[in-house]
Coordinates of C-alpha atoms in Angstrom, one line a residue:
M1 CA 4.7 -34.4 118.0
I2 CA 7.0 -32.1 115.7
H3 CA 6.9 -35.1 113.9
M4 CA 3.5 -35.1 113.5
M5 CA 3.2 -31.1 112.1
G6 CA 6.0 -31.3 109.6
E7 CA 3.7 -34.8 108.3
I8 CA 0.4 -32.3 108.4
L9 CA 2.1 -29.4 106.6
R10 CA 3.7 -32.1 104.1
S11 CA 0.1 -33.4 103.3
I12 CA -0.7 -29.4 103.4
V13 CA 1.1 -28.6 100.0
V14 CA 0.7 -32.0 98.3
V15 CA -3.0 -31.3 97.9
T16 CA -2.9 -27.4 97.4
T17 CA -0.6 -29.5 95.1
V18 CA -3.1 -31.5 93.3
L19 CA -5.7 -28.7 93.5
L20 CA -3.9 -26.2 91.6
F21 CA -3.2 -28.8 89.3
L22 CA -6.0 -29.4 88.3
T23 CA -7.5 -26.4 88.1
T24 CA -5.0 -25.6 85.5
V25 CA -6.0 -29.0 83.9
V26 CA -9.5 -28.0 83.9
G27 CA -9.1 -23.8 82.8
A28 CA -6.9 -24.5 80.3
V29 CA -9.1 -25.6 77.2
D30 CA -8.4 -29.1 75.1
F31 CA -7.8 -28.3 71.8
E32 CA -9.7 -31.4 70.8
E33 CA -13.5 -29.4 71.7
C34 CA -12.3 -27.8 68.0
G35 CA -13.2 -30.7 66.1
D36 CA -16.6 -30.4 67.8
C37 CA -17.5 -27.8 65.5
H38 CA -14.2 -28.1 63.2
G39 CA -14.0 -31.8 62.2
E40 CA -12.6 -31.4 59.5
T41 CA -9.9 -28.9 59.5
Y42 CA -9.3 -31.0 62.8
A43 CA -9.1 -34.2 61.5
V44 CA -6.7 -33.5 59.2
W45 CA -4.3 -30.9 61.5
S46 CA -3.7 -33.9 63.8
S47 CA -2.7 -36.7 61.8
S48 CA 0.2 -34.8 60.3
P49 CA 2.7 -33.1 61.8
H50 CA 1.9 -30.0 62.5
G51 CA -0.6 -32.6 64.8
S52 CA 1.9 -31.5 67.7
A53 CA 1.7 -27.9 67.8
S54 CA -0.8 -26.6 69.3
C55 CA -3.5 -24.3 68.1
E56 CA -3.4 -21.0 69.6
I57 CA 0.7 -21.1 67.8
C58 CA -1.3 -20.0 65.1
H59 CA -4.8 -18.8 66.7
T60 CA -4.2 -16.1 69.1
A61 CA -7.1 -16.2 71.7
S62 CA -9.2 -13.1 71.6
P63 CA -9.6 -11.5 75.4
G64 CA -12.4 -14.2 76.6
G65 CA -10.0 -16.5 75.6
F66 CA -10.3 -20.0 73.7
D67 CA -13.8 -20.9 76.1
A68 CA -14.8 -17.4 75.3
H69 CA -14.5 -18.7 71.6
I70 CA -16.1 -22.1 71.8
S71 CA -19.4 -20.7 74.1
A72 CA -19.7 -18.0 71.6
P73 CA -18.2 -19.0 68.0
F74 CA -19.4 -16.2 65.8
T75 CA -18.5 -12.5 68.7
S76 CA -15.2 -13.9 69.9
A77 CA -13.2 -16.1 67.2
P78 CA -9.8 -15.5 67.4
N79 CA -7.0 -14.4 65.6
V80 CA -5.5 -15.5 62.7
S81 CA -1.3 -14.8 61.5
L82 CA -0.6 -15.3 58.0
S83 CA 3.2 -14.2 58.0
S84 CA 6.1 -16.1 57.7
E85 CA 7.1 -15.3 61.2
V86 CA 4.7 -17.3 63.0
C87 CA 6.3 -19.9 61.2
G88 CA 9.5 -18.8 61.5
D89 CA 9.8 -19.7 65.1
C90 CA 10.2 -23.4 64.7
H91 CA 11.1 -23.1 61.2
S92 CA 14.2 -21.2 61.3
G93 CA 16.3 -22.1 58.9
V94 CA 13.3 -22.4 55.8
Y95 CA 12.4 -19.0 56.9
D96 CA 15.9 -17.5 56.5
E97 CA 15.5 -18.1 53.3
W98 CA 12.7 -17.1 51.7
N99 CA 13.3 -14.0 54.1
E100 CA 15.1 -12.4 51.6
F101 CA 13.4 -9.1 52.0
G102 CA 15.3 -8.9 55.4
E103 CA 18.6 -9.2 53.8
A104 CA 21.1 -5.5 53.6
D105 CA 22.1 -6.1 50.5
F106 CA 18.3 -6.7 49.3
D107 CA 17.6 -5.1 46.2
M108 CA 13.8 -4.6 46.2
E109 CA 14.4 -2.6 42.7
A110 CA 14.4 -6.5 41.2
I111 CA 10.6 -7.8 42.7
A112 CA 12.6 -11.2 42.3
S113 CA 11.1 -12.7 45.3
H114 CA 8.3 -14.2 47.4
S115 CA 8.9 -11.9 50.7
E116 CA 8.9 -8.6 49.8
P117 CA 5.7 -6.5 50.9
T118 CA 3.6 -5.5 48.0
E119 CA 2.5 -2.9 49.4
V120 CA 6.2 -1.2 50.1
A121 CA 8.0 -2.8 46.1
E122 CA 5.0 -2.2 44.5
P123 CA 2.4 0.2 45.7
Y124 CA 0.8 1.0 42.4
V125 CA -0.8 -2.4 43.0
L126 CA -2.9 -0.5 45.7
N127 CA -4.6 1.2 43.2
S128 CA -5.1 -1.9 41.1
G129 CA -7.9 -4.8 40.8
A130 CA -8.3 -8.5 42.7
S131 CA -6.3 -9.2 39.6
C132 CA -3.2 -8.4 41.5
V133 CA -4.2 -8.3 44.6
A134 CA -5.3 -12.2 44.1
C135 CA -1.0 -12.8 43.2
K136 CA 0.4 -10.2 45.3
S137 CA -0.8 -10.8 48.7
T138 CA -0.8 -14.2 50.7
D139 CA -5.3 -13.0 52.1
G140 CA -6.0 -13.0 47.7
G141 CA -3.3 -16.0 46.9
I142 CA -5.1 -18.6 49.2
L143 CA -7.8 -17.6 47.3
N144 CA -6.8 -17.7 44.4
I145 CA -5.5 -21.4 44.5
A146 CA -8.7 -22.4 45.7
D147 CA -9.3 -22.9 42.8
A148 CA -6.4 -25.1 41.2
E149 CA -7.0 -24.3 37.6
P150 CA -5.2 -20.9 36.0
Y151 CA -7.2 -18.2 34.3
A152 CA -10.7 -19.1 37.7
L153 CA -9.6 -16.6 39.5
D154 CA -13.7 -15.1 41.8
E155 CA -12.4 -12.2 41.7
G156 CA -16.4 -11.2 43.0
G157 CA -14.1 -13.3 46.1
I158 CA -11.0 -11.4 46.6
H159 CA -10.5 -10.0 49.8
D160 CA -10.8 -5.5 49.4
L161 CA -7.1 -3.8 50.5
E162 CA -8.7 -2.8 53.7
V163 CA -9.0 -6.0 55.3
V164 CA -5.3 -7.1 53.2
E165 CA -3.2 -8.4 55.8
E166 CA -0.4 -9.9 54.5
W167 CA 1.2 -8.9 51.6
A168 CA 4.2 -10.5 51.2
I169 CA 4.0 -14.3 49.6
S170 CA 4.3 -16.1 53.3
C171 CA 3.7 -19.1 53.7
A172 CA 0.6 -19.9 54.3
A173 CA 0.5 -19.2 50.9
C174 CA 1.6 -21.8 49.0
H175 CA 0.8 -24.2 52.3
D176 CA -1.9 -25.8 54.3
P177 CA -0.1 -25.2 57.3
H178 CA -3.5 -27.8 59.1
D179 CA -1.5 -30.1 56.8
T180 CA 1.9 -29.4 55.6
G181 CA 1.3 -29.8 52.3
P182 CA 1.2 -27.8 49.4
R183 CA -2.1 -26.2 48.2
I184 CA -2.1 -27.5 45.6
D185 CA 0.1 -31.4 45.0
D186 CA 1.2 -29.8 41.5
S187 CA 3.7 -27.2 41.6
V188 CA 3.2 -26.3 38.2
L189 CA -0.3 -25.8 38.7
L190 CA 0.3 -24.1 42.0
C191 CA 2.8 -21.7 40.5
G192 CA 0.3 -21.1 37.3
N193 CA -1.7 -19.7 39.4
C194 CA -0.1 -16.8 40.0
H195 CA 1.9 -16.8 37.1
N196 CA 0.6 -17.4 34.3
T197 CA -0.7 -13.9 31.1
E198 CA -4.5 -14.1 32.8
G199 CA -6.0 -15.6 29.4
V200 CA -4.7 -12.1 27.9
V201 CA -4.3 -12.9 23.6
M202 CA -3.4 -12.1 20.2
D203 CA -6.2 -9.1 19.4
G204 CA -4.1 -6.3 18.3
N205 CA -4.0 -4.0 20.7
T206 CA -3.0 -5.6 23.4
P207 CA 1.6 -4.7 23.1
V208 CA 2.8 -6.1 27.0
V209 CA 2.3 -9.4 28.1
R210 CA 3.7 -10.9 31.8
H211 CA 4.4 -13.4 33.1
A212 CA 3.8 -15.2 30.7
Q213 CA 5.3 -19.4 33.0
W214 CA 2.9 -21.0 33.2
E215 CA 1.5 -20.9 29.4
L216 CA 5.3 -22.1 28.6
V217 CA 6.1 -24.6 30.5
S218 CA 2.9 -26.7 30.6
T219 CA 3.0 -27.0 27.3
S220 CA 6.4 -27.4 27.2
G221 CA 8.6 -31.0 26.7
Y222 CA 8.8 -30.9 30.8
V223 CA 5.3 -32.0 31.3
D224 CA 3.7 -33.6 28.1
G225 CA 6.4 -36.7 27.9
S226 CA 9.2 -35.5 25.9
H227 CA 11.8 -35.2 28.9
P228 CA 13.7 -38.0 30.0
T229 CA 11.3 -37.7 33.1
S230 CA 8.5 -35.0 34.2
I231 CA 9.5 -32.1 35.5
G232 CA 7.5 -29.3 37.6
C233 CA 8.4 -25.7 38.8
V234 CA 9.7 -26.7 42.7
D235 CA 11.9 -29.0 40.9
C236 CA 14.5 -26.2 39.5
H237 CA 13.6 -23.7 42.0
M238 CA 13.7 -25.8 44.7
V239 CA 17.0 -27.0 45.0
Q240 CA 17.2 -28.5 47.8
I241 CA 20.4 -29.7 49.2
S242 CA 21.7 -31.7 52.7
N243 CA 25.4 -33.0 53.5
D244 CA 27.5 -32.6 56.5
E245 CA 27.7 -28.8 55.3
V246 CA 25.5 -27.3 54.3
V247 CA 21.3 -27.8 53.8
E248 CA 19.3 -25.9 51.9
T249 CA 15.3 -26.6 51.3
G250 CA 15.3 -23.9 47.9
H251 CA 12.3 -21.9 49.5
T252 CA 14.4 -19.0 48.0
F253 CA 12.9 -20.1 44.4
D254 CA 16.4 -19.2 42.6
F255 CA 17.2 -21.2 39.6
D256 CA 21.3 -21.4 39.3
A257 CA 22.0 -24.4 37.2
E258 CA 25.3 -25.2 39.2
R259 CA 23.3 -25.8 42.2
L260 CA 21.0 -27.6 40.0
S261 CA 23.9 -30.7 38.3
N262 CA 24.8 -30.7 42.9
P263 CA 25.9 -34.7 42.7
D264 CA 24.3 -33.7 46.7
S265 CA 20.8 -32.0 45.5
G266 CA 17.7 -34.0 45.5
N267 CA 16.5 -32.9 42.0
N268 CA 18.7 -36.1 40.1
C269 CA 19.6 -33.5 37.5
S270 CA 23.4 -35.0 37.7
L271 CA 21.8 -38.7 36.7
C272 CA 22.1 -38.4 32.8
H273 CA 23.6 -34.9 32.5
Q274 CA 26.6 -34.8 35.4
S275 CA 28.4 -31.3 35.1
S276 CA 27.2 -30.4 31.6
L277 CA 24.0 -29.1 33.0
A278 CA 25.0 -24.7 33.3
S279 CA 26.9 -25.3 29.6
L280 CA 23.8 -26.2 28.0
I281 CA 21.6 -24.1 29.5
E282 CA 23.8 -21.1 28.6
D283 CA 23.6 -22.6 24.8
K284 CA 20.3 -22.1 24.8
Q285 CA 19.3 -19.1 25.4
A286 CA 22.6 -16.9 24.0
P287 CA 20.8 -17.3 21.3
I288 CA 17.4 -16.3 22.2
E289 CA 18.9 -13.5 24.2
S290 CA 20.4 -12.7 21.1
H291 CA 17.7 -12.3 19.0
I292 CA 15.1 -10.5 21.8
S293 CA 17.8 -7.5 21.2
A294 CA 18.0 -8.0 17.3
L295 CA 14.3 -7.3 17.7
N296 CA 14.3 -4.4 20.7
S297 CA 16.2 -3.1 17.4
L298 CA 13.3 -3.4 15.1
K299 CA 10.0 -3.2 17.7
E300 CA 11.8 0.4 17.0
K301 CA 12.4 0.3 13.2
A302 CA 8.8 -1.2 13.1
G303 CA 7.5 2.2 15.6
N304 CA 9.4 4.3 13.3
A305 CA 7.7 3.2 10.3
L306 CA 4.6 3.0 11.8
E307 CA 4.3 7.0 12.8
S308 CA 5.5 7.7 8.9
I309 CA 2.5 6.1 8.0
N310 CA -0.3 7.7 10.1
G311 CA -2.8 8.9 9.0
T312 CA -2.8 6.5 6.0
D313 CA -5.7 3.5 5.7
S314 CA -3.6 1.3 6.1
Y315 CA -2.5 3.0 10.0
E316 CA -5.6 0.4 11.8
A317 CA -3.8 -2.8 9.7
Q318 CA 0.5 -1.4 11.3
R319 CA -0.4 -0.1 14.1
A320 CA -2.5 -4.3 15.0
N321 CA 0.6 -6.0 13.4
Y322 CA 3.2 -3.7 15.8
N323 CA 1.0 -4.4 18.5
N324 CA 1.0 -8.1 18.1
G325 CA 4.3 -8.1 17.1
Q326 CA 5.5 -6.0 20.9
F327 CA 2.6 -9.1 21.9
Y328 CA 4.7 -11.8 21.3
L329 CA 8.6 -10.0 21.9
T330 CA 7.3 -9.0 25.0
K331 CA 5.6 -13.0 26.6
I332 CA 9.2 -14.0 26.2
E333 CA 11.3 -10.8 27.4
N334 CA 8.6 -10.9 30.6
D335 CA 8.4 -14.8 30.6
G336 CA 13.0 -14.7 31.3
S337 CA 13.8 -17.4 30.8
L338 CA 15.3 -17.3 27.8
G339 CA 13.8 -19.9 26.2
I340 CA 14.2 -22.4 28.2
H341 CA 10.8 -23.3 29.8
N342 CA 9.8 -24.2 26.8
L343 CA 12.5 -23.8 23.8
E344 CA 10.2 -24.8 20.7
T345 CA 7.0 -21.7 20.6
V346 CA 10.2 -19.0 22.9
T347 CA 11.9 -19.6 19.2
N348 CA 8.0 -19.4 17.5
D349 CA 7.3 -16.6 18.7
L350 CA 9.9 -14.6 18.4
V351 CA 10.2 -15.4 15.2
A352 CA 6.4 -14.3 14.7
S353 CA 7.8 -11.4 16.3
E354 CA 10.1 -10.6 13.3
E355 CA 7.3 -11.1 10.5
L356 CA 5.3 -8.6 12.2
F357 CA 7.8 -5.9 13.0
N358 CA 8.6 -6.3 8.9
K359 CA 5.8 -6.4 8.1
V360 CA 4.8 -2.2 9.8
I361 CA 8.4 -1.7 8.3
I362 CA 7.8 -3.3 4.2
A363 CA 4.4 -0.9 4.9
G364 CA 5.9 2.3 6.0
D365 CA 9.4 2.7 3.2
G366 CA 7.2 1.1 0.5
S367 CA 10.3 -2.0 -0.1
D368 CA 9.3 -5.4 -0.4
E369 CA 13.3 -5.6 1.9
A370 CA 12.3 -6.5 5.6
E371 CA 14.9 -6.8 7.8
K372 CA 16.2 -9.9 9.0
P373 CA 17.9 -9.5 12.8
V374 CA 19.3 -12.5 12.8
P375 CA 20.6 -13.7 9.8
G376 CA 19.5 -17.4 9.3
F377 CA 18.7 -17.8 13.2
S378 CA 15.7 -20.6 12.3
A379 CA 17.9 -22.4 11.2
F380 CA 20.6 -22.5 13.8
I381 CA 17.8 -23.1 17.0
S382 CA 15.7 -25.8 14.6
I383 CA 19.8 -27.3 14.4
A384 CA 19.9 -26.5 18.0
L385 CA 17.0 -28.3 19.5
L386 CA 17.6 -31.5 17.2
A387 CA 21.2 -31.4 19.2
A388 CA 19.0 -30.6 22.1
V389 CA 17.0 -33.3 22.5
A390 CA 19.0 -35.9 21.2
F391 CA 22.2 -34.9 24.0
I392 CA 19.1 -35.1 26.0
V393 CA 17.7 -39.2 25.2
R394 CA 21.6 -40.1 25.0
K395 CA 22.3 -39.4 28.3
G396 CA 18.7 -40.7 29.2
R397 CA 19.9 -44.1 27.9

């Protein structure tokens, strides 16, 4: 009798467990159902490395759950987070590299990281136009990158400030979470969608040019075939090193010539340059840095000369020359690479700036003797260019 009662109790437990399991399964969402409406997205996601991760990791159900969304898609939509913290739950190493803003010694004034929230680091952007939102927030960046070509920004489609969710440039800005890859395979185009001048032209009225990286790199030897190998932005700004001691993915985007020439780096610069890359870059940057410094002094003299002819017939023409001189100078200054992105164009632009400032100075003092901030600079650069090309070709053989 006791044995029979035990068997009955065990049977009840088993049946109850099965019923509970079936109830749970029936109540759970089968994410294949998402494919009924989101067919293309589901196909991409299910065949990607993220295919083993459920939709609910990134899409948070509304109070009615996913079943409510399936029943009433437009009135019970899941919330989507664009924050890198979501990615960091699984990709902690990459997140820690990217999240420089979270470090105790982070330099807010440098504005040199994708992780700093724009509304904190650059609050003036909140009073700016849609073009700023497009590159200074993840919400805007996703819409900006939808068209691969720089200057193709649809400002009418950019979100209003009030609905921007993620002001940092999070993982989702550059990566499509459904297929995990970059939103644009060509890194020059991907980065160039934000790092460009928005197509400003020299018109005599534009004295400041910002973030001209796209304009310089896209016309450089790295892209047009002059360099022995084609190089994109990520090749230099995302040094990847993996060995027994260090695993780096380059998600700080910092340029570091020493790490770039590390034999353990996946960028292969050391195959041609060995350990000489850092000194080669310093040799190229030094004359550019000196010329920029001298041009800033020349700009001050040109400004004084311009003021001395204020009210004369030649003022407007010289004001245009002065602004155009600043156009070239600030373009190179704000690019930030000191010639590395495109040494030939940088050299030509600085020489053009020098000539324009000198025109203003001559008009101001009435003399025919122009200031020469760096004697023989152009000839020096020509020699340096030839030497650099010869070095690269020799190493490439």
